[in-house]
């Protein structure tokens, strides 16, 4: 099946899960589709409550610079109680 993706898009692809508390130790892949500058905001929270409404979440900004063929991954912002301290 063909997949049409806009130039400059950044897409995360991870394992299939049925519900958020299922969890997985498998990695998430980041795909960058060249041809234009692009950005992506990675959002993460506990996934099993409404604490995000009180600011308990984190984000990571990714920016694709097409002219330089360069992906910039900024420092994580925010926190929540069960957040992992590192990612692979």
PDB file of N, CA and C in Angstrom:
ATOM      1  N   UNK A   1       0.841  -1.158   0.000  1.00  0.00           N
ATOM      2  CA  UNK A   1       0.000   0.000   0.000  1.00  0.00           C
ATOM      3  C   UNK A   1       0.898   1.236   0.000  1.00  0.00           C
ATOM      4  N   UNK A   2       0.690   2.160  -0.899  1.00  0.00           N
ATOM      5  CA  UNK A   2       1.507   3.380  -0.930  1.00  0.00           C
ATOM      6  C   UNK A   2       1.240   4.247   0.300  1.00  0.00           C
ATOM      7  N   UNK A   3       2.281   4.919   0.714  1.00  0.00           N
ATOM      8  CA  UNK A   3       2.173   5.847   1.829  1.00  0.00           C
ATOM      9  C   UNK A   3       2.626   7.207   1.337  1.00  0.00           C
ATOM     10  N   UNK A   4       1.775   8.188   1.448  1.00  0.00           N
ATOM     11  CA  UNK A   4       2.109   9.542   1.016  1.00  0.00           C
ATOM     12  C   UNK A   4       2.442  10.379   2.244  1.00  0.00           C
ATOM     13  N   UNK A   5       3.653  10.906   2.267  1.00  0.00           N
ATOM     14  CA  UNK A   5       4.122  11.690   3.403  1.00  0.00           C
ATOM     15  C   UNK A   5       4.658  13.012   2.877  1.00  0.00           C
ATOM     16  N   UNK A   6       4.271  14.103   3.513  1.00  0.00           N
ATOM     17  CA  UNK A   6       4.726  15.422   3.110  1.00  0.00           C
ATOM     18  C   UNK A   6       6.226  15.573   3.354  1.00  0.00           C
ATOM     19  N   UNK A   7       6.933  16.198   2.428  1.00  0.00           N
ATOM     20  CA  UNK A   7       8.372  16.450   2.570  1.00  0.00           C
ATOM     21  C   UNK A   7       8.628  17.228   3.854  1.00  0.00           C
ATOM     22  N   UNK A   8       9.626  16.808   4.611  1.00  0.00           N
ATOM     23  CA  UNK A   8       9.972  17.456   5.864  1.00  0.00           C
ATOM     24  C   UNK A   8       9.267  16.867   7.074  1.00  0.00           C
ATOM     25  N   UNK A   9       8.400  15.888   6.851  1.00  0.00           N
ATOM     26  CA  UNK A   9       7.685  15.268   7.975  1.00  0.00           C
ATOM     27  C   UNK A   9       8.631  14.417   8.816  1.00  0.00           C
ATOM     28  N   UNK A  10       8.379  14.423  10.117  1.00  0.00           N
ATOM     29  CA  UNK A  10       9.078  13.555  11.058  1.00  0.00           C
ATOM     30  C   UNK A  10       8.001  12.674  11.676  1.00  0.00           C
ATOM     31  N   UNK A  11       8.150  11.360  11.533  1.00  0.00           N
ATOM     32  CA  UNK A  11       7.111  10.418  11.955  1.00  0.00           C
ATOM     33  C   UNK A  11       7.719   9.395  12.911  1.00  0.00           C
ATOM     34  N   UNK A  12       7.058   9.178  14.044  1.00  0.00           N
ATOM     35  CA  UNK A  12       7.505   8.135  14.977  1.00  0.00           C
ATOM     36  C   UNK A  12       6.682   6.872  14.727  1.00  0.00           C
ATOM     37  N   UNK A  13       7.369   5.730  14.724  1.00  0.00           N
ATOM     38  CA  UNK A  13       6.708   4.447  14.500  1.00  0.00           C
ATOM     39  C   UNK A  13       7.154   3.492  15.599  1.00  0.00           C
ATOM     40  N   UNK A  14       6.187   2.984  16.336  1.00  0.00           N
ATOM     41  CA  UNK A  14       6.500   2.078  17.431  1.00  0.00           C
ATOM     42  C   UNK A  14       5.701   0.798  17.346  1.00  0.00           C
ATOM     43  N   UNK A  15       5.904  -0.081  18.315  1.00  0.00           N
ATOM     44  CA  UNK A  15       5.192  -1.355  18.323  1.00  0.00           C
ATOM     45  C   UNK A  15       3.690  -1.145  18.549  1.00  0.00           C
ATOM     46  N   UNK A  16       2.901  -2.076  18.058  1.00  0.00           N
ATOM     47  CA  UNK A  16       1.458  -2.021  18.258  1.00  0.00           C
ATOM     48  C   UNK A  16       1.131  -2.451  19.680  1.00  0.00           C
ATOM     49  N   UNK A  17       0.356  -1.620  20.370  1.00  0.00           N
ATOM     50  CA  UNK A  17      -0.136  -1.976  21.699  1.00  0.00           C
ATOM     51  C   UNK A  17      -1.640  -1.729  21.714  1.00  0.00           C
ATOM     52  N   UNK A  18      -2.346  -2.413  22.577  1.00  0.00           N
ATOM     53  CA  UNK A  18      -3.800  -2.308  22.639  1.00  0.00           C
ATOM     54  C   UNK A  18      -4.267  -1.212  23.602  1.00  0.00           C
ATOM     55  N   UNK A  19      -3.459  -0.908  24.628  1.00  0.00           N
ATOM     56  CA  UNK A  19      -3.826   0.107  25.604  1.00  0.00           C
ATOM     57  C   UNK A  19      -2.544   0.647  26.230  1.00  0.00           C
ATOM     58  N   UNK A  20      -2.603   1.843  26.805  1.00  0.00           N
ATOM     59  CA  UNK A  20      -1.387   2.529  27.258  1.00  0.00           C
ATOM     60  C   UNK A  20      -0.663   1.816  28.386  1.00  0.00           C
ATOM     61  N   UNK A  21      -1.365   1.141  29.271  1.00  0.00           N
ATOM     62  CA  UNK A  21      -0.687   0.478  30.390  1.00  0.00           C
ATOM     63  C   UNK A  21      -0.022  -0.834  29.978  1.00  0.00           C
ATOM     64  N   UNK A  22      -0.226  -1.261  28.740  1.00  0.00           N
ATOM     65  CA  UNK A  22       0.422  -2.480  28.253  1.00  0.00           C
ATOM     66  C   UNK A  22       1.933  -2.314  28.219  1.00  0.00           C
ATOM     67  N   UNK A  23       2.393  -1.152  27.800  1.00  0.00           N
ATOM     68  CA  UNK A  23       3.822  -0.869  27.762  1.00  0.00           C
ATOM     69  C   UNK A  23       4.594  -1.787  26.836  1.00  0.00           C
ATOM     70  N   UNK A  24       5.837  -1.432  26.591  1.00  0.00           N
ATOM     71  CA  UNK A  24       6.720  -2.245  25.764  1.00  0.00           C
ATOM     72  C   UNK A  24       8.152  -1.787  25.976  1.00  0.00           C
ATOM     73  N   UNK A  25       9.076  -2.698  25.816  1.00  0.00           N
ATOM     74  CA  UNK A  25      10.492  -2.333  25.903  1.00  0.00           C
ATOM     75  C   UNK A  25      11.095  -2.188  24.508  1.00  0.00           C
ATOM     76  N   UNK A  26      10.265  -2.363  23.482  1.00  0.00           N
ATOM     77  CA  UNK A  26      10.752  -2.247  22.111  1.00  0.00           C
ATOM     78  C   UNK A  26      10.979  -0.786  21.745  1.00  0.00           C
ATOM     79  N   UNK A  27      11.950  -0.516  20.882  1.00  0.00           N
ATOM     80  CA  UNK A  27      12.260   0.873  20.523  1.00  0.00           C
ATOM     81  C   UNK A  27      11.210   1.494  19.607  1.00  0.00           C
ATOM     82  N   UNK A  28      11.191   2.806  19.616  1.00  0.00           N
ATOM     83  CA  UNK A  28      10.383   3.590  18.686  1.00  0.00           C
ATOM     84  C   UNK A  28      11.334   4.132  17.633  1.00  0.00           C
ATOM     85  N   UNK A  29      10.962   4.020  16.370  1.00  0.00           N
ATOM     86  CA  UNK A  29      11.794   4.529  15.280  1.00  0.00           C
ATOM     87  C   UNK A  29      11.319   5.920  14.884  1.00  0.00           C
ATOM     88  N   UNK A  30      12.276   6.777  14.565  1.00  0.00           N
ATOM     89  CA  UNK A  30      11.978   8.112  14.057  1.00  0.00           C
ATOM     90  C   UNK A  30      12.348   8.131  12.579  1.00  0.00           C
ATOM     91  N   UNK A  31      11.377   8.442  11.730  1.00  0.00           N
ATOM     92  CA  UNK A  31      11.609   8.521  10.284  1.00  0.00           C
ATOM     93  C   UNK A  31      11.510   9.975   9.847  1.00  0.00           C
ATOM     94  N   UNK A  32      12.521  10.438   9.116  1.00  0.00           N
ATOM     95  CA  UNK A  32      12.532  11.797   8.572  1.00  0.00           C
ATOM     96  C   UNK A  32      12.390  11.694   7.064  1.00  0.00           C
ATOM     97  N   UNK A  33      11.431  12.422   6.520  1.00  0.00           N
ATOM     98  CA  UNK A  33      11.191  12.431   5.078  1.00  0.00           C
ATOM     99  C   UNK A  33      11.747  13.736   4.521  1.00  0.00           C
ATOM    100  N   UNK A  34      12.877  13.627   3.851  1.00  0.00           N
ATOM    101  CA  UNK A  34      13.617  14.783   3.347  1.00  0.00           C
ATOM    102  C   UNK A  34      12.823  15.566   2.303  1.00  0.00           C
ATOM    103  N   UNK A  35      13.343  16.757   1.999  1.00  0.00           N
ATOM    104  CA  UNK A  35      12.761  17.571   0.949  1.00  0.00           C
ATOM    105  C   UNK A  35      12.306  18.933   1.427  1.00  0.00           C
ATOM    106  N   UNK A  36      12.265  19.120   2.748  1.00  0.00           N
ATOM    107  CA  UNK A  36      11.854  20.395   3.317  1.00  0.00           C
ATOM    108  C   UNK A  36      12.224  20.385   4.800  1.00  0.00           C
ATOM    109  N   UNK A  37      12.294  21.561   5.417  1.00  0.00           N
ATOM    110  CA  UNK A  37      12.482  21.636   6.860  1.00  0.00           C
ATOM    111  C   UNK A  37      11.219  21.116   7.545  1.00  0.00           C
ATOM    112  N   UNK A  38      11.378  20.571   8.743  1.00  0.00           N
ATOM    113  CA  UNK A  38      10.222  20.077   9.475  1.00  0.00           C
ATOM    114  C   UNK A  38      10.482  20.031  10.960  1.00  0.00           C
ATOM    115  N   UNK A  39       9.408  19.857  11.721  1.00  0.00           N
ATOM    116  CA  UNK A  39       9.546  19.760  13.171  1.00  0.00           C
ATOM    117  C   UNK A  39       8.536  18.760  13.713  1.00  0.00           C
ATOM    118  N   UNK A  40       8.823  18.282  14.918  1.00  0.00           N
ATOM    119  CA  UNK A  40       8.007  17.257  15.564  1.00  0.00           C
ATOM    120  C   UNK A  40       8.129  17.464  17.065  1.00  0.00           C
ATOM    121  N   UNK A  41       7.029  17.351  17.783  1.00  0.00           N
ATOM    122  CA  UNK A  41       7.049  17.458  19.238  1.00  0.00           C
ATOM    123  C   UNK A  41       6.670  16.103  19.827  1.00  0.00           C
ATOM    124  N   UNK A  42       7.647  15.457  20.476  1.00  0.00           N
ATOM    125  CA  UNK A  42       7.421  14.167  21.126  1.00  0.00           C
ATOM    126  C   UNK A  42       6.798  14.444  22.484  1.00  0.00           C
ATOM    127  N   UNK A  43       5.630  13.880  22.749  1.00  0.00           N
ATOM    128  CA  UNK A  43       4.897  14.087  23.990  1.00  0.00           C
ATOM    129  C   UNK A  43       4.859  12.776  24.758  1.00  0.00           C
ATOM    130  N   UNK A  44       5.034  12.836  26.077  1.00  0.00           N
ATOM    131  CA  UNK A  44       4.981  11.627  26.899  1.00  0.00           C
ATOM    132  C   UNK A  44       4.375  11.967  28.253  1.00  0.00           C
ATOM    133  N   UNK A  45       3.530  11.073  28.748  1.00  0.00           N
ATOM    134  CA  UNK A  45       2.999  11.221  30.102  1.00  0.00           C
ATOM    135  C   UNK A  45       2.786   9.831  30.697  1.00  0.00           C
ATOM    136  N   UNK A  46       2.187   9.767  31.873  1.00  0.00           N
ATOM    137  CA  UNK A  46       2.002   8.488  32.565  1.00  0.00           C
ATOM    138  C   UNK A  46       1.057   7.552  31.813  1.00  0.00           C
ATOM    139  N   UNK A  47       0.123   8.094  31.081  1.00  0.00           N
ATOM    140  CA  UNK A  47      -0.755   7.290  30.249  1.00  0.00           C
ATOM    141  C   UNK A  47      -1.906   6.608  30.956  1.00  0.00           C
ATOM    142  N   UNK A  48      -2.039   6.807  32.264  1.00  0.00           N
ATOM    143  CA  UNK A  48      -3.113   6.105  32.968  1.00  0.00           C
ATOM    144  C   UNK A  48      -3.883   6.995  33.948  1.00  0.00           C
ATOM    145  N   UNK A  49      -3.746   8.307  33.793  1.00  0.00           N
ATOM    146  CA  UNK A  49      -4.467   9.222  34.674  1.00  0.00           C
ATOM    147  C   UNK A  49      -4.560  10.603  34.012  1.00  0.00           C
ATOM    148  N   UNK A  50      -5.058  11.568  34.755  1.00  0.00           N
ATOM    149  CA  UNK A  50      -5.225  12.924  34.225  1.00  0.00           C
ATOM    150  C   UNK A  50      -4.186  13.898  34.771  1.00  0.00           C
ATOM    151  N   UNK A  51      -3.060  13.397  35.285  1.00  0.00           N
ATOM    152  CA  UNK A  51      -2.032  14.277  35.847  1.00  0.00           C
ATOM    153  C   UNK A  51      -1.449  15.233  34.816  1.00  0.00           C
ATOM    154  N   UNK A  52      -1.561  14.897  33.522  1.00  0.00           N
ATOM    155  CA  UNK A  52      -1.074  15.807  32.480  1.00  0.00           C
ATOM    156  C   UNK A  52      -1.797  17.144  32.542  1.00  0.00           C
ATOM    157  N   UNK A  53      -3.044  17.138  33.030  1.00  0.00           N
ATOM    158  CA  UNK A  53      -3.789  18.390  33.166  1.00  0.00           C
ATOM    159  C   UNK A  53      -3.162  19.293  34.225  1.00  0.00           C
ATOM    160  N   UNK A  54      -2.360  18.720  35.114  1.00  0.00           N
ATOM    161  CA  UNK A  54      -1.670  19.467  36.164  1.00  0.00           C
ATOM    162  C   UNK A  54      -0.212  19.715  35.797  1.00  0.00           C
ATOM    163  N   UNK A  55       0.147  19.435  34.537  1.00  0.00           N
ATOM    164  CA  UNK A  55       1.507  19.700  34.068  1.00  0.00           C
ATOM    165  C   UNK A  55       2.464  18.533  34.187  1.00  0.00           C
ATOM    166  N   UNK A  56       1.974  17.339  34.506  1.00  0.00           N
ATOM    167  CA  UNK A  56       2.843  16.170  34.657  1.00  0.00           C
ATOM    168  C   UNK A  56       3.009  15.464  33.313  1.00  0.00           C
ATOM    169  N   UNK A  57       3.893  15.989  32.490  1.00  0.00           N
ATOM    170  CA  UNK A  57       4.206  15.402  31.185  1.00  0.00           C
ATOM    171  C   UNK A  57       5.552  15.938  30.730  1.00  0.00           C
ATOM    172  N   UNK A  58       6.093  15.333  29.681  1.00  0.00           N
ATOM    173  CA  UNK A  58       7.351  15.832  29.125  1.00  0.00           C
ATOM    174  C   UNK A  58       7.234  15.916  27.609  1.00  0.00           C
ATOM    175  N   UNK A  59       8.064  16.766  27.028  1.00  0.00           N
ATOM    176  CA  UNK A  59       8.115  16.913  25.573  1.00  0.00           C
ATOM    177  C   UNK A  59       9.574  16.984  25.125  1.00  0.00           C
ATOM    178  N   UNK A  60       9.813  16.528  23.904  1.00  0.00           N
ATOM    179  CA  UNK A  60      11.121  16.658  23.264  1.00  0.00           C
ATOM    180  C   UNK A  60      10.873  17.204  21.865  1.00  0.00           C
ATOM    181  N   UNK A  61      11.509  18.318  21.525  1.00  0.00           N
ATOM    182  CA  UNK A  61      11.365  18.912  20.196  1.00  0.00           C
ATOM    183  C   UNK A  61      12.434  18.371  19.260  1.00  0.00           C
ATOM    184  N   UNK A  62      12.013  17.982  18.061  1.00  0.00           N
ATOM    185  CA  UNK A  62      12.926  17.542  17.009  1.00  0.00           C
ATOM    186  C   UNK A  62      12.738  18.477  15.823  1.00  0.00           C
ATOM    187  N   UNK A  63      13.846  18.887  15.202  1.00  0.00           N
ATOM    188  CA  UNK A  63      13.793  19.791  14.049  1.00  0.00           C
ATOM    189  C   UNK A  63      14.682  19.232  12.946  1.00  0.00           C
ATOM    190  N   UNK A  64      14.134  19.127  11.741  1.00  0.00           N
ATOM    191  CA  UNK A  64      14.891  18.673  10.583  1.00  0.00           C
ATOM    192  C   UNK A  64      15.295  19.886   9.762  1.00  0.00           C
ATOM    193  N   UNK A  65      16.620  20.036   9.537  1.00  0.00           N
ATOM    194  CA  UNK A  65      17.164  21.104   8.692  1.00  0.00           C
ATOM    195  C   UNK A  65      17.560  20.463   7.370  1.00  0.00           C
ATOM    196  N   UNK A  66      16.717  20.624   6.367  1.00  0.00           N
ATOM    197  CA  UNK A  66      16.906  19.904   5.112  1.00  0.00           C
ATOM    198  C   UNK A  66      18.166  20.335   4.370  1.00  0.00           C
ATOM    199  N   UNK A  67      18.455  21.634   4.348  1.00  0.00           N
ATOM    200  CA  UNK A  67      19.629  22.123   3.615  1.00  0.00           C
ATOM    201  C   UNK A  67      20.918  21.513   4.156  1.00  0.00           C
ATOM    202  N   UNK A  68      20.981  21.332   5.480  1.00  0.00           N
ATOM    203  CA  UNK A  68      22.177  20.781   6.125  1.00  0.00           C
ATOM    204  C   UNK A  68      22.095  19.267   6.325  1.00  0.00           C
ATOM    205  N   UNK A  69      20.938  18.674   5.997  1.00  0.00           N
ATOM    206  CA  UNK A  69      20.737  17.241   6.207  1.00  0.00           C
ATOM    207  C   UNK A  69      21.012  16.884   7.673  1.00  0.00           C
ATOM    208  N   UNK A  70      20.363  17.639   8.594  1.00  0.00           N
ATOM    209  CA  UNK A  70      20.707  17.586  10.013  1.00  0.00           C
ATOM    210  C   UNK A  70      19.435  17.507  10.862  1.00  0.00           C
ATOM    211  N   UNK A  71      19.401  16.554  11.791  1.00  0.00           N
ATOM    212  CA  UNK A  71      18.290  16.433  12.732  1.00  0.00           C
ATOM    213  C   UNK A  71      18.743  16.942  14.094  1.00  0.00           C
ATOM    214  N   UNK A  72      18.041  17.934  14.622  1.00  0.00           N
ATOM    215  CA  UNK A  72      18.340  18.509  15.932  1.00  0.00           C
ATOM    216  C   UNK A  72      17.329  17.950  16.931  1.00  0.00           C
ATOM    217  N   UNK A  73      17.837  17.344  18.001  1.00  0.00           N
ATOM    218  CA  UNK A  73      16.988  16.821  19.072  1.00  0.00           C
ATOM    219  C   UNK A  73      17.281  17.648  20.314  1.00  0.00           C
ATOM    220  N   UNK A  74      16.294  18.413  20.759  1.00  0.00           N
ATOM    221  CA  UNK A  74      16.488  19.301  21.903  1.00  0.00           C
ATOM    222  C   UNK A  74      16.327  18.540  23.215  1.00  0.00           C
ATOM    223  N   UNK A  75      16.751  19.163  24.290  1.00  0.00           N
ATOM    224  CA  UNK A  75      16.646  18.557  25.623  1.00  0.00           C
ATOM    225  C   UNK A  75      15.183  18.395  26.022  1.00  0.00           C
ATOM    226  N   UNK A  76      14.924  17.344  26.764  1.00  0.00           N
ATOM    227  CA  UNK A  76      13.564  17.085  27.241  1.00  0.00           C
ATOM    228  C   UNK A  76      13.128  18.204  28.182  1.00  0.00           C
ATOM    229  N   UNK A  77      11.877  18.592  28.061  1.00  0.00           N
ATOM    230  CA  UNK A  77      11.277  19.600  28.928  1.00  0.00           C
ATOM    231  C   UNK A  77      10.159  18.944  29.732  1.00  0.00           C
ATOM    232  N   UNK A  78      10.056  19.285  31.010  1.00  0.00           N
ATOM    233  CA  UNK A  78       8.987  18.762  31.848  1.00  0.00           C
ATOM    234  C   UNK A  78       9.357  17.451  32.512  1.00  0.00           C
ATOM    235  N   UNK A  79       8.441  17.002  33.374  1.00  0.00           N
ATOM    236  CA  UNK A  79       8.667  15.768  34.125  1.00  0.00           C
ATOM    237  C   UNK A  79       7.337  15.210  34.619  1.00  0.00           C
ATOM    238  N   UNK A  80       7.352  13.947  34.997  1.00  0.00           N
ATOM    239  CA  UNK A  80       6.216  13.311  35.665  1.00  0.00           C
ATOM    240  C   UNK A  80       6.774  12.192  36.544  1.00  0.00           C
ATOM    241  N   UNK A  81       6.026  11.739  37.560  1.00  0.00           N
ATOM    242  CA  UNK A  81       6.577  10.835  38.576  1.00  0.00           C
ATOM    243  C   UNK A  81       7.241   9.559  38.063  1.00  0.00           C
ATOM    244  N   UNK A  82       6.669   8.859  37.102  1.00  0.00           N
ATOM    245  CA  UNK A  82       7.231   7.573  36.668  1.00  0.00           C
ATOM    246  C   UNK A  82       8.094   7.690  35.408  1.00  0.00           C
ATOM    247  N   UNK A  83       8.548   8.888  35.095  1.00  0.00           N
ATOM    248  CA  UNK A  83       9.318   9.122  33.872  1.00  0.00           C
ATOM    249  C   UNK A  83      10.670   8.411  33.921  1.00  0.00           C
ATOM    250  N   UNK A  84      11.045   7.778  32.805  1.00  0.00           N
ATOM    251  CA  UNK A  84      12.369   7.171  32.691  1.00  0.00           C
ATOM    252  C   UNK A  84      13.410   8.282  32.658  1.00  0.00           C
ATOM    253  N   UNK A  85      14.568   8.025  33.241  1.00  0.00           N
ATOM    254  CA  UNK A  85      15.609   9.051  33.279  1.00  0.00           C
ATOM    255  C   UNK A  85      16.436   9.096  32.007  1.00  0.00           C
ATOM    256  N   UNK A  86      16.354   8.040  31.177  1.00  0.00           N
ATOM    257  CA  UNK A  86      17.096   8.051  29.918  1.00  0.00           C
ATOM    258  C   UNK A  86      16.329   7.256  28.875  1.00  0.00           C
ATOM    259  N   UNK A  87      16.652   7.523  27.615  1.00  0.00           N
ATOM    260  CA  UNK A  87      16.059   6.787  26.506  1.00  0.00           C
ATOM    261  C   UNK A  87      17.168   6.340  25.579  1.00  0.00           C
ATOM    262  N   UNK A  88      16.905   5.315  24.804  1.00  0.00           N
ATOM    263  CA  UNK A  88      17.907   4.812  23.861  1.00  0.00           C
ATOM    264  C   UNK A  88      17.561   5.256  22.465  1.00  0.00           C
TER     265      UNK A  88
END
